[in-house]
């Protein structure tokens, strides 16, 4: 058992090191500063006397990781309980946040949070969707030029179904729809990990027109998809309209970043783009400090404008 634990620990440390090298230490430091500022100046006011929010943060940290991880098939092959391994990893990930709550003496939130973490590994992985022959009629309705979303919805329909159903059932609570949509948006980067062929890029207008066309098509599609949730939020929480406006801005910026980051790597990446960590940095930065997110968008917009013509030419 000690040998297995040490091997898993070494494997995770190697993964972490590769991520650091891929993302870059400057971005890691920037993200650390943003998180530190949020923990020091914003979070204390949010969780002060609000045990529900303090507990909810545990779920927001662990649940997306559990639902979207792709190594559960590998873990089942080990001579050790998969759930025990997952629980150990999830409790370790949540430990810094628990220590943070200790400072504020949020003992109840810590207990309930770790109790939820113990339950999360028992939830089915998103991969179970492959075992079901769910009707793909919805995917067929997605326009061909939005092929990224066709692949994404085909692979993630179980995850999408759970989030949408919970958001609808709990829509009477003001926090339900924003949290559900943010969790969905946090997984959007997975739709933009593959580079289309040069011939497909050439079928669109060039350069600026190409990017504007892609941004417009993807934005309209996602906002139409989320329109029922926007309507539900306005129906139950009209007085909180400004939260919906902020949510719309975050969603739109996230779509833009995913596309711009993808096309900024044209000519550098061969077929697959590792965008999860850069998107996580952008997503957190945009929520906490909006101007930082705008700076990211401008930077990758300029890179995409330069990269696209070179890719088509070569």
PDB file of C-alpha atoms in Angstrom:
ATOM      1  CA  UNK A   1       0.000   0.000   0.000  1.00  0.00           C
ATOM      2  CA  UNK A   2       2.836   2.412   0.865  1.00  0.00           C
ATOM      3  CA  UNK A   3       4.448   1.641  -2.472  1.00  0.00           C
ATOM      4  CA  UNK A   4       1.198   2.377  -4.327  1.00  0.00           C
ATOM      5  CA  UNK A   5       0.627   5.643  -2.467  1.00  0.00           C
ATOM      6  CA  UNK A   6       4.184   6.781  -3.150  1.00  0.00           C
ATOM      7  CA  UNK A   7       3.837   5.922  -6.856  1.00  0.00           C
ATOM      8  CA  UNK A   8       0.571   7.859  -7.128  1.00  0.00           C
ATOM      9  CA  UNK A   9       2.114  10.815  -5.297  1.00  0.00           C
ATOM     10  CA  UNK A  10       5.162  10.841  -7.594  1.00  0.00           C
ATOM     11  CA  UNK A  11       2.901  10.550 -10.642  1.00  0.00           C
ATOM     12  CA  UNK A  12       0.756  13.526  -9.518  1.00  0.00           C
ATOM     13  CA  UNK A  13       3.851  15.617  -8.785  1.00  0.00           C
ATOM     14  CA  UNK A  14       5.183  14.905 -12.277  1.00  0.00           C
ATOM     15  CA  UNK A  15       1.824  15.928 -13.732  1.00  0.00           C
ATOM     16  CA  UNK A  16       1.918  19.141 -11.705  1.00  0.00           C
ATOM     17  CA  UNK A  17       5.461  19.889 -12.896  1.00  0.00           C
ATOM     18  CA  UNK A  18       4.459  19.384 -16.542  1.00  0.00           C
ATOM     19  CA  UNK A  19       1.512  21.749 -16.049  1.00  0.00           C
ATOM     20  CA  UNK A  20       3.792  24.371 -14.531  1.00  0.00           C
ATOM     21  CA  UNK A  21       6.143  24.162 -17.498  1.00  0.00           C
ATOM     22  CA  UNK A  22       3.268  24.242 -19.969  1.00  0.00           C
ATOM     23  CA  UNK A  23       1.506  27.230 -18.423  1.00  0.00           C
ATOM     24  CA  UNK A  24       4.631  29.142 -17.441  1.00  0.00           C
ATOM     25  CA  UNK A  25       5.772  30.274 -14.025  1.00  0.00           C
ATOM     26  CA  UNK A  26       4.843  33.907 -14.698  1.00  0.00           C
ATOM     27  CA  UNK A  27       1.204  32.950 -15.199  1.00  0.00           C
ATOM     28  CA  UNK A  28       1.302  30.695 -12.148  1.00  0.00           C
ATOM     29  CA  UNK A  29       2.617  33.581 -10.044  1.00  0.00           C
ATOM     30  CA  UNK A  30      -0.055  35.890 -11.484  1.00  0.00           C
ATOM     31  CA  UNK A  31      -2.799  33.402 -10.634  1.00  0.00           C
ATOM     32  CA  UNK A  32      -1.378  32.930  -7.129  1.00  0.00           C
ATOM     33  CA  UNK A  33      -1.427  36.697  -6.553  1.00  0.00           C
ATOM     34  CA  UNK A  34      -5.026  36.945  -7.768  1.00  0.00           C
ATOM     35  CA  UNK A  35      -6.160  34.094  -5.523  1.00  0.00           C
ATOM     36  CA  UNK A  36      -4.233  35.518  -2.564  1.00  0.00           C
ATOM     37  CA  UNK A  37      -5.906  38.907  -3.076  1.00  0.00           C
ATOM     38  CA  UNK A  38      -9.323  37.267  -3.244  1.00  0.00           C
ATOM     39  CA  UNK A  39      -8.676  35.232  -0.090  1.00  0.00           C
ATOM     40  CA  UNK A  40      -7.387  38.265   1.790  1.00  0.00           C
ATOM     41  CA  UNK A  41      -9.874  40.950   0.758  1.00  0.00           C
ATOM     42  CA  UNK A  42     -13.034  39.415  -0.730  1.00  0.00           C
ATOM     43  CA  UNK A  43     -13.734  35.955   0.655  1.00  0.00           C
ATOM     44  CA  UNK A  44     -13.783  36.887   4.384  1.00  0.00           C
ATOM     45  CA  UNK A  45     -16.736  39.240   3.792  1.00  0.00           C
ATOM     46  CA  UNK A  46     -18.551  36.649   1.651  1.00  0.00           C
ATOM     47  CA  UNK A  47     -18.352  33.764   4.113  1.00  0.00           C
ATOM     48  CA  UNK A  48     -18.720  35.787   7.287  1.00  0.00           C
ATOM     49  CA  UNK A  49     -21.812  34.295   8.904  1.00  0.00           C
ATOM     50  CA  UNK A  50     -22.698  32.498   5.667  1.00  0.00           C
ATOM     51  CA  UNK A  51     -22.023  28.797   6.285  1.00  0.00           C
ATOM     52  CA  UNK A  52     -23.860  27.745   3.110  1.00  0.00           C
ATOM     53  CA  UNK A  53     -21.483  29.649   0.829  1.00  0.00           C
ATOM     54  CA  UNK A  54     -18.449  28.404   2.754  1.00  0.00           C
ATOM     55  CA  UNK A  55     -19.650  24.818   2.229  1.00  0.00           C
ATOM     56  CA  UNK A  56     -20.566  25.439  -1.414  1.00  0.00           C
ATOM     57  CA  UNK A  57     -16.982  26.425  -2.218  1.00  0.00           C
ATOM     58  CA  UNK A  58     -15.867  22.883  -1.315  1.00  0.00           C
ATOM     59  CA  UNK A  59     -18.245  21.544  -3.957  1.00  0.00           C
ATOM     60  CA  UNK A  60     -17.146  24.115  -6.533  1.00  0.00           C
ATOM     61  CA  UNK A  61     -13.517  23.096  -6.030  1.00  0.00           C
ATOM     62  CA  UNK A  62     -13.937  19.315  -6.141  1.00  0.00           C
ATOM     63  CA  UNK A  63     -17.068  18.477  -8.143  1.00  0.00           C
ATOM     64  CA  UNK A  64     -15.897  19.805 -11.571  1.00  0.00           C
ATOM     65  CA  UNK A  65     -12.584  17.975 -11.125  1.00  0.00           C
ATOM     66  CA  UNK A  66     -14.380  14.724 -10.346  1.00  0.00           C
ATOM     67  CA  UNK A  67     -16.929  14.969 -13.150  1.00  0.00           C
ATOM     68  CA  UNK A  68     -14.398  15.888 -15.824  1.00  0.00           C
ATOM     69  CA  UNK A  69     -11.403  13.713 -14.914  1.00  0.00           C
ATOM     70  CA  UNK A  70     -10.440  11.052 -17.445  1.00  0.00           C
ATOM     71  CA  UNK A  71      -8.362   8.604 -15.410  1.00  0.00           C
ATOM     72  CA  UNK A  72     -11.068   6.721 -13.520  1.00  0.00           C
ATOM     73  CA  UNK A  73     -10.809   3.755 -15.883  1.00  0.00           C
ATOM     74  CA  UNK A  74      -7.113   3.519 -15.052  1.00  0.00           C
ATOM     75  CA  UNK A  75      -7.769   3.785 -11.306  1.00  0.00           C
ATOM     76  CA  UNK A  76     -10.211   0.853 -11.455  1.00  0.00           C
ATOM     77  CA  UNK A  77      -7.372  -1.393 -12.637  1.00  0.00           C
ATOM     78  CA  UNK A  78      -5.301  -0.759  -9.509  1.00  0.00           C
ATOM     79  CA  UNK A  79      -5.284  -3.265  -6.642  1.00  0.00           C
ATOM     80  CA  UNK A  80      -6.751  -0.634  -4.367  1.00  0.00           C
ATOM     81  CA  UNK A  81     -10.122   1.008  -3.915  1.00  0.00           C
ATOM     82  CA  UNK A  82     -10.645   3.683  -6.553  1.00  0.00           C
ATOM     83  CA  UNK A  83     -12.937   5.620  -4.188  1.00  0.00           C
ATOM     84  CA  UNK A  84     -10.276   5.611  -1.464  1.00  0.00           C
ATOM     85  CA  UNK A  85      -7.711   7.071  -3.874  1.00  0.00           C
ATOM     86  CA  UNK A  86     -10.134   9.743  -5.055  1.00  0.00           C
ATOM     87  CA  UNK A  87     -11.124  10.666  -1.504  1.00  0.00           C
ATOM     88  CA  UNK A  88      -7.485  10.976  -0.492  1.00  0.00           C
ATOM     89  CA  UNK A  89      -6.747  13.274  -3.426  1.00  0.00           C
ATOM     90  CA  UNK A  90      -9.874  15.397  -2.939  1.00  0.00           C
ATOM     91  CA  UNK A  91      -9.360  15.843   0.810  1.00  0.00           C
ATOM     92  CA  UNK A  92      -5.752  16.850   0.129  1.00  0.00           C
ATOM     93  CA  UNK A  93      -6.868  19.407  -2.475  1.00  0.00           C
ATOM     94  CA  UNK A  94      -9.427  20.902  -0.070  1.00  0.00           C
ATOM     95  CA  UNK A  95      -7.033  20.982   2.894  1.00  0.00           C
ATOM     96  CA  UNK A  96      -5.620  24.507   2.210  1.00  0.00           C
ATOM     97  CA  UNK A  97      -9.161  25.901   2.076  1.00  0.00           C
ATOM     98  CA  UNK A  98     -10.028  24.065   5.309  1.00  0.00           C
ATOM     99  CA  UNK A  99      -7.002  25.584   7.028  1.00  0.00           C
ATOM    100  CA  UNK A 100      -8.176  28.964   5.777  1.00  0.00           C
ATOM    101  CA  UNK A 101     -11.601  28.377   7.362  1.00  0.00           C
ATOM    102  CA  UNK A 102      -9.960  27.344  10.636  1.00  0.00           C
ATOM    103  CA  UNK A 103      -8.734  30.936  10.967  1.00  0.00           C
ATOM    104  CA  UNK A 104     -12.386  32.087  10.863  1.00  0.00           C
ATOM    105  CA  UNK A 105     -13.508  29.230  13.148  1.00  0.00           C
ATOM    106  CA  UNK A 106     -15.962  27.879  10.557  1.00  0.00           C
ATOM    107  CA  UNK A 107     -15.966  24.423  12.155  1.00  0.00           C
ATOM    108  CA  UNK A 108     -19.410  23.428  10.881  1.00  0.00           C
ATOM    109  CA  UNK A 109     -18.554  24.386   7.313  1.00  0.00           C
ATOM    110  CA  UNK A 110     -15.313  22.387   7.477  1.00  0.00           C
ATOM    111  CA  UNK A 111     -17.097  19.288   8.772  1.00  0.00           C
ATOM    112  CA  UNK A 112     -19.921  19.426   6.208  1.00  0.00           C
ATOM    113  CA  UNK A 113     -17.509  20.295   3.396  1.00  0.00           C
ATOM    114  CA  UNK A 114     -15.298  17.271   4.023  1.00  0.00           C
ATOM    115  CA  UNK A 115     -18.382  15.108   4.473  1.00  0.00           C
ATOM    116  CA  UNK A 116     -19.494  16.154   0.972  1.00  0.00           C
ATOM    117  CA  UNK A 117     -16.010  15.429  -0.368  1.00  0.00           C
ATOM    118  CA  UNK A 118     -16.304  11.910   1.045  1.00  0.00           C
ATOM    119  CA  UNK A 119     -19.553  11.448  -0.907  1.00  0.00           C
ATOM    120  CA  UNK A 120     -18.387  12.966  -4.230  1.00  0.00           C
ATOM    121  CA  UNK A 121     -16.178   9.966  -5.270  1.00  0.00           C
ATOM    122  CA  UNK A 122     -19.306   7.798  -5.160  1.00  0.00           C
ATOM    123  CA  UNK A 123     -20.891   9.863  -7.951  1.00  0.00           C
ATOM    124  CA  UNK A 124     -20.653   8.400 -11.468  1.00  0.00           C
ATOM    125  CA  UNK A 125     -17.973   9.717 -13.763  1.00  0.00           C
ATOM    126  CA  UNK A 126     -18.948  11.672 -16.855  1.00  0.00           C
ATOM    127  CA  UNK A 127     -17.530   8.780 -18.873  1.00  0.00           C
ATOM    128  CA  UNK A 128     -20.615   6.714 -18.028  1.00  0.00           C
ATOM    129  CA  UNK A 129     -22.373   8.614 -20.773  1.00  0.00           C
ATOM    130  CA  UNK A 130     -20.563   6.437 -23.310  1.00  0.00           C
ATOM    131  CA  UNK A 131     -22.452   3.413 -22.040  1.00  0.00           C
ATOM    132  CA  UNK A 132     -25.776   4.897 -23.034  1.00  0.00           C
ATOM    133  CA  UNK A 133     -27.111   5.238 -26.577  1.00  0.00           C
ATOM    134  CA  UNK A 134     -28.728   8.587 -25.993  1.00  0.00           C
ATOM    135  CA  UNK A 135     -30.549  10.068 -28.935  1.00  0.00           C
ATOM    136  CA  UNK A 136     -28.250  12.504 -30.732  1.00  0.00           C
ATOM    137  CA  UNK A 137     -31.026  14.597 -32.241  1.00  0.00           C
ATOM    138  CA  UNK A 138     -29.879  17.692 -30.333  1.00  0.00           C
ATOM    139  CA  UNK A 139     -26.345  17.340 -31.675  1.00  0.00           C
ATOM    140  CA  UNK A 140     -27.715  17.087 -35.225  1.00  0.00           C
ATOM    141  CA  UNK A 141     -29.431  20.440 -34.766  1.00  0.00           C
ATOM    142  CA  UNK A 142     -26.083  22.162 -34.090  1.00  0.00           C
ATOM    143  CA  UNK A 143     -24.829  23.855 -37.297  1.00  0.00           C
ATOM    144  CA  UNK A 144     -21.906  22.135 -39.001  1.00  0.00           C
ATOM    145  CA  UNK A 145     -19.715  25.242 -38.726  1.00  0.00           C
ATOM    146  CA  UNK A 146     -20.004  24.883 -34.924  1.00  0.00           C
ATOM    147  CA  UNK A 147     -18.342  21.472 -35.052  1.00  0.00           C
ATOM    148  CA  UNK A 148     -16.553  22.170 -31.738  1.00  0.00           C
ATOM    149  CA  UNK A 149     -19.871  22.116 -29.906  1.00  0.00           C
ATOM    150  CA  UNK A 150     -21.062  19.001 -31.711  1.00  0.00           C
ATOM    151  CA  UNK A 151     -18.118  17.062 -30.312  1.00  0.00           C
ATOM    152  CA  UNK A 152     -18.407  18.683 -26.877  1.00  0.00           C
ATOM    153  CA  UNK A 153     -22.126  17.950 -26.428  1.00  0.00           C
ATOM    154  CA  UNK A 154     -21.728  14.413 -27.729  1.00  0.00           C
ATOM    155  CA  UNK A 155     -19.089  13.698 -25.091  1.00  0.00           C
ATOM    156  CA  UNK A 156     -20.531  15.710 -22.198  1.00  0.00           C
ATOM    157  CA  UNK A 157     -24.305  15.324 -22.468  1.00  0.00           C
ATOM    158  CA  UNK A 158     -24.607  13.604 -19.078  1.00  0.00           C
ATOM    159  CA  UNK A 159     -22.725  16.434 -17.363  1.00  0.00           C
ATOM    160  CA  UNK A 160     -24.796  19.045 -19.210  1.00  0.00           C
ATOM    161  CA  UNK A 161     -28.035  17.253 -18.379  1.00  0.00           C
ATOM    162  CA  UNK A 162     -27.261  17.159 -14.642  1.00  0.00           C
ATOM    163  CA  UNK A 163     -26.267  20.850 -14.505  1.00  0.00           C
ATOM    164  CA  UNK A 164     -29.303  22.002 -16.500  1.00  0.00           C
ATOM    165  CA  UNK A 165     -31.782  19.915 -14.511  1.00  0.00           C
ATOM    166  CA  UNK A 166     -30.402  21.099 -11.160  1.00  0.00           C
ATOM    167  CA  UNK A 167     -30.381  24.724 -12.351  1.00  0.00           C
ATOM    168  CA  UNK A 168     -34.010  24.422 -13.438  1.00  0.00           C
ATOM    169  CA  UNK A 169     -35.208  22.695 -10.270  1.00  0.00           C
ATOM    170  CA  UNK A 170     -33.404  25.148  -7.991  1.00  0.00           C
ATOM    171  CA  UNK A 171     -34.048  28.267 -10.057  1.00  0.00           C
ATOM    172  CA  UNK A 172     -36.088  29.785  -7.231  1.00  0.00           C
ATOM    173  CA  UNK A 173     -32.787  30.248  -5.377  1.00  0.00           C
ATOM    174  CA  UNK A 174     -30.867  33.225  -6.707  1.00  0.00           C
ATOM    175  CA  UNK A 175     -27.493  31.495  -6.561  1.00  0.00           C
ATOM    176  CA  UNK A 176     -28.530  28.308  -8.425  1.00  0.00           C
ATOM    177  CA  UNK A 177     -28.569  29.448 -12.065  1.00  0.00           C
ATOM    178  CA  UNK A 178     -25.387  31.589 -11.905  1.00  0.00           C
ATOM    179  CA  UNK A 179     -23.457  28.761 -10.215  1.00  0.00           C
ATOM    180  CA  UNK A 180     -24.738  26.126 -12.672  1.00  0.00           C
ATOM    181  CA  UNK A 181     -23.892  28.255 -15.707  1.00  0.00           C
ATOM    182  CA  UNK A 182     -20.451  29.129 -14.351  1.00  0.00           C
ATOM    183  CA  UNK A 183     -19.720  25.424 -13.816  1.00  0.00           C
ATOM    184  CA  UNK A 184     -20.769  24.749 -17.417  1.00  0.00           C
ATOM    185  CA  UNK A 185     -18.701  27.642 -18.751  1.00  0.00           C
ATOM    186  CA  UNK A 186     -15.692  26.427 -16.763  1.00  0.00           C
ATOM    187  CA  UNK A 187     -15.688  23.285 -18.928  1.00  0.00           C
ATOM    188  CA  UNK A 188     -15.978  25.121 -22.267  1.00  0.00           C
ATOM    189  CA  UNK A 189     -12.253  24.938 -22.933  1.00  0.00           C
ATOM    190  CA  UNK A 190     -12.650  21.225 -23.691  1.00  0.00           C
ATOM    191  CA  UNK A 191     -14.566  22.126 -26.863  1.00  0.00           C
ATOM    192  CA  UNK A 192     -11.569  23.954 -28.318  1.00  0.00           C
ATOM    193  CA  UNK A 193      -8.668  21.546 -27.882  1.00  0.00           C
ATOM    194  CA  UNK A 194      -8.349  20.451 -31.526  1.00  0.00           C
ATOM    195  CA  UNK A 195      -7.184  22.469 -34.526  1.00  0.00           C
ATOM    196  CA  UNK A 196      -9.244  22.258 -37.685  1.00  0.00           C
ATOM    197  CA  UNK A 197      -7.592  21.710 -41.041  1.00  0.00           C
ATOM    198  CA  UNK A 198      -6.187  24.531 -43.136  1.00  0.00           C
ATOM    199  CA  UNK A 199      -8.837  23.844 -45.803  1.00  0.00           C
ATOM    200  CA  UNK A 200     -11.628  24.459 -43.284  1.00  0.00           C
ATOM    201  CA  UNK A 201     -10.045  27.732 -42.173  1.00  0.00           C
ATOM    202  CA  UNK A 202      -9.708  28.812 -45.807  1.00  0.00           C
ATOM    203  CA  UNK A 203     -13.460  28.282 -46.294  1.00  0.00           C
ATOM    204  CA  UNK A 204     -14.114  31.240 -43.973  1.00  0.00           C
ATOM    205  CA  UNK A 205     -13.329  34.909 -44.659  1.00  0.00           C
ATOM    206  CA  UNK A 206      -9.729  35.738 -43.807  1.00  0.00           C
ATOM    207  CA  UNK A 207      -8.157  37.337 -40.750  1.00  0.00           C
ATOM    208  CA  UNK A 208     -10.381  39.835 -38.927  1.00  0.00           C
ATOM    209  CA  UNK A 209     -13.561  38.793 -40.729  1.00  0.00           C
ATOM    210  CA  UNK A 210     -12.840  35.155 -39.956  1.00  0.00           C
ATOM    211  CA  UNK A 211     -12.440  35.789 -36.228  1.00  0.00           C
ATOM    212  CA  UNK A 212     -15.468  38.078 -36.028  1.00  0.00           C
ATOM    213  CA  UNK A 213     -17.553  35.490 -37.865  1.00  0.00           C
ATOM    214  CA  UNK A 214     -16.468  32.704 -35.515  1.00  0.00           C
ATOM    215  CA  UNK A 215     -16.992  34.818 -32.397  1.00  0.00           C
ATOM    216  CA  UNK A 216     -20.449  35.888 -33.562  1.00  0.00           C
ATOM    217  CA  UNK A 217     -21.604  32.363 -34.447  1.00  0.00           C
ATOM    218  CA  UNK A 218     -20.372  30.794 -31.216  1.00  0.00           C
ATOM    219  CA  UNK A 219     -21.728  33.605 -29.041  1.00  0.00           C
ATOM    220  CA  UNK A 220     -25.194  33.472 -30.580  1.00  0.00           C
ATOM    221  CA  UNK A 221     -25.323  29.694 -30.198  1.00  0.00           C
ATOM    222  CA  UNK A 222     -24.343  29.649 -26.504  1.00  0.00           C
ATOM    223  CA  UNK A 223     -26.586  32.546 -25.512  1.00  0.00           C
ATOM    224  CA  UNK A 224     -29.545  30.955 -27.304  1.00  0.00           C
ATOM    225  CA  UNK A 225     -28.772  27.711 -25.474  1.00  0.00           C
ATOM    226  CA  UNK A 226     -28.729  29.517 -22.118  1.00  0.00           C
ATOM    227  CA  UNK A 227     -31.733  31.741 -22.930  1.00  0.00           C
ATOM    228  CA  UNK A 228     -34.242  29.647 -20.888  1.00  0.00           C
ATOM    229  CA  UNK A 229     -32.036  30.037 -17.815  1.00  0.00           C
ATOM    230  CA  UNK A 230     -31.726  33.790 -18.379  1.00  0.00           C
ATOM    231  CA  UNK A 231     -35.527  33.955 -18.563  1.00  0.00           C
ATOM    232  CA  UNK A 232     -35.959  31.873 -15.394  1.00  0.00           C
ATOM    233  CA  UNK A 233     -33.526  34.085 -13.501  1.00  0.00           C
ATOM    234  CA  UNK A 234     -35.375  37.258 -14.564  1.00  0.00           C
ATOM    235  CA  UNK A 235     -38.706  35.642 -13.694  1.00  0.00           C
ATOM    236  CA  UNK A 236     -37.710  34.805 -10.109  1.00  0.00           C
ATOM    237  CA  UNK A 237     -35.040  37.411  -9.385  1.00  0.00           C
ATOM    238  CA  UNK A 238     -35.774  40.516 -11.436  1.00  0.00           C
ATOM    239  CA  UNK A 239     -34.335  42.733  -8.688  1.00  0.00           C
ATOM    240  CA  UNK A 240     -30.938  41.043  -9.198  1.00  0.00           C
ATOM    241  CA  UNK A 241     -30.762  41.889 -12.931  1.00  0.00           C
ATOM    242  CA  UNK A 242     -27.224  43.244 -12.530  1.00  0.00           C
ATOM    243  CA  UNK A 243     -25.998  39.755 -11.567  1.00  0.00           C
ATOM    244  CA  UNK A 244     -27.375  38.444 -14.852  1.00  0.00           C
ATOM    245  CA  UNK A 245     -25.555  41.228 -16.723  1.00  0.00           C
ATOM    246  CA  UNK A 246     -22.278  40.273 -15.040  1.00  0.00           C
ATOM    247  CA  UNK A 247     -22.940  36.619 -15.833  1.00  0.00           C
ATOM    248  CA  UNK A 248     -23.541  37.445 -19.514  1.00  0.00           C
ATOM    249  CA  UNK A 249     -20.266  39.353 -19.668  1.00  0.00           C
ATOM    250  CA  UNK A 250     -18.306  36.487 -18.083  1.00  0.00           C
ATOM    251  CA  UNK A 251     -19.876  33.938 -20.449  1.00  0.00           C
ATOM    252  CA  UNK A 252     -19.158  36.101 -23.502  1.00  0.00           C
ATOM    253  CA  UNK A 253     -15.567  36.743 -22.441  1.00  0.00           C
ATOM    254  CA  UNK A 254     -15.046  33.012 -21.844  1.00  0.00           C
ATOM    255  CA  UNK A 255     -16.271  32.123 -25.336  1.00  0.00           C
ATOM    256  CA  UNK A 256     -13.988  34.776 -26.827  1.00  0.00           C
ATOM    257  CA  UNK A 257     -10.981  33.549 -24.878  1.00  0.00           C
ATOM    258  CA  UNK A 258     -11.469  29.909 -25.894  1.00  0.00           C
ATOM    259  CA  UNK A 259     -11.611  30.842 -29.580  1.00  0.00           C
ATOM    260  CA  UNK A 260      -8.809  33.396 -29.510  1.00  0.00           C
ATOM    261  CA  UNK A 261      -6.487  31.129 -27.538  1.00  0.00           C
ATOM    262  CA  UNK A 262      -7.133  28.299 -29.986  1.00  0.00           C
ATOM    263  CA  UNK A 263      -6.367  30.372 -33.078  1.00  0.00           C
ATOM    264  CA  UNK A 264      -3.371  32.056 -31.462  1.00  0.00           C
ATOM    265  CA  UNK A 265      -1.701  28.617 -31.415  1.00  0.00           C
ATOM    266  CA  UNK A 266      -2.193  27.945 -35.114  1.00  0.00           C
ATOM    267  CA  UNK A 267       1.171  27.106 -36.613  1.00  0.00           C
ATOM    268  CA  UNK A 268       2.654  26.206 -33.205  1.00  0.00           C
ATOM    269  CA  UNK A 269       0.542  23.267 -32.009  1.00  0.00           C
ATOM    270  CA  UNK A 270       0.250  20.300 -34.382  1.00  0.00           C
ATOM    271  CA  UNK A 271      -3.215  18.961 -33.663  1.00  0.00           C
ATOM    272  CA  UNK A 272      -4.155  19.382 -29.994  1.00  0.00           C
ATOM    273  CA  UNK A 273      -4.081  22.476 -27.797  1.00  0.00           C
ATOM    274  CA  UNK A 274      -3.627  22.178 -24.032  1.00  0.00           C
ATOM    275  CA  UNK A 275      -5.819  25.089 -22.996  1.00  0.00           C
ATOM    276  CA  UNK A 276      -7.353  23.956 -19.696  1.00  0.00           C
ATOM    277  CA  UNK A 277      -4.891  25.663 -17.346  1.00  0.00           C
ATOM    278  CA  UNK A 278      -4.639  28.944 -19.326  1.00  0.00           C
ATOM    279  CA  UNK A 279      -8.445  29.061 -19.469  1.00  0.00           C
ATOM    280  CA  UNK A 280      -8.683  28.396 -15.720  1.00  0.00           C
ATOM    281  CA  UNK A 281      -6.318  31.314 -15.083  1.00  0.00           C
ATOM    282  CA  UNK A 282      -8.359  33.555 -17.390  1.00  0.00           C
ATOM    283  CA  UNK A 283     -11.694  32.415 -15.933  1.00  0.00           C
ATOM    284  CA  UNK A 284     -10.681  33.025 -12.325  1.00  0.00           C
ATOM    285  CA  UNK A 285      -9.022  36.334 -13.228  1.00  0.00           C
ATOM    286  CA  UNK A 286     -12.128  37.571 -15.049  1.00  0.00           C
ATOM    287  CA  UNK A 287     -14.418  36.716 -12.131  1.00  0.00           C
ATOM    288  CA  UNK A 288     -12.173  38.283  -9.502  1.00  0.00           C
ATOM    289  CA  UNK A 289     -10.508  41.156 -11.403  1.00  0.00           C
ATOM    290  CA  UNK A 290     -12.327  41.864 -14.659  1.00  0.00           C
ATOM    291  CA  UNK A 291      -9.670  44.181 -16.241  1.00  0.00           C
ATOM    292  CA  UNK A 292      -7.138  41.330 -16.087  1.00  0.00           C
ATOM    293  CA  UNK A 293      -9.480  39.185 -18.189  1.00  0.00           C
ATOM    294  CA  UNK A 294      -9.834  41.975 -20.766  1.00  0.00           C
ATOM    295  CA  UNK A 295      -6.035  42.236 -20.971  1.00  0.00           C
ATOM    296  CA  UNK A 296      -5.864  38.480 -21.674  1.00  0.00           C
ATOM    297  CA  UNK A 297      -8.431  38.837 -24.471  1.00  0.00           C
ATOM    298  CA  UNK A 298      -6.542  41.691 -26.112  1.00  0.00           C
ATOM    299  CA  UNK A 299      -3.252  39.796 -25.933  1.00  0.00           C
ATOM    300  CA  UNK A 300      -4.623  36.632 -27.555  1.00  0.00           C
ATOM    301  CA  UNK A 301      -6.625  38.635 -30.102  1.00  0.00           C
ATOM    302  CA  UNK A 302      -3.360  40.149 -31.377  1.00  0.00           C
ATOM    303  CA  UNK A 303      -1.675  36.741 -31.391  1.00  0.00           C
ATOM    304  CA  UNK A 304      -4.552  35.144 -33.308  1.00  0.00           C
ATOM    305  CA  UNK A 305      -4.519  37.922 -35.931  1.00  0.00           C
ATOM    306  CA  UNK A 306      -0.827  37.202 -36.553  1.00  0.00           C
ATOM    307  CA  UNK A 307      -1.019  33.419 -36.411  1.00  0.00           C
ATOM    308  CA  UNK A 308      -3.930  32.774 -38.783  1.00  0.00           C
ATOM    309  CA  UNK A 309      -2.439  34.168 -42.015  1.00  0.00           C
ATOM    310  CA  UNK A 310       0.854  32.350 -41.394  1.00  0.00           C
ATOM    311  CA  UNK A 311      -0.989  29.066 -40.805  1.00  0.00           C
ATOM    312  CA  UNK A 312      -3.028  29.362 -44.005  1.00  0.00           C
ATOM    313  CA  UNK A 313       0.035  30.384 -46.023  1.00  0.00           C
ATOM    314  CA  UNK A 314       2.159  27.457 -44.836  1.00  0.00           C
TER     315      UNK A 314
END
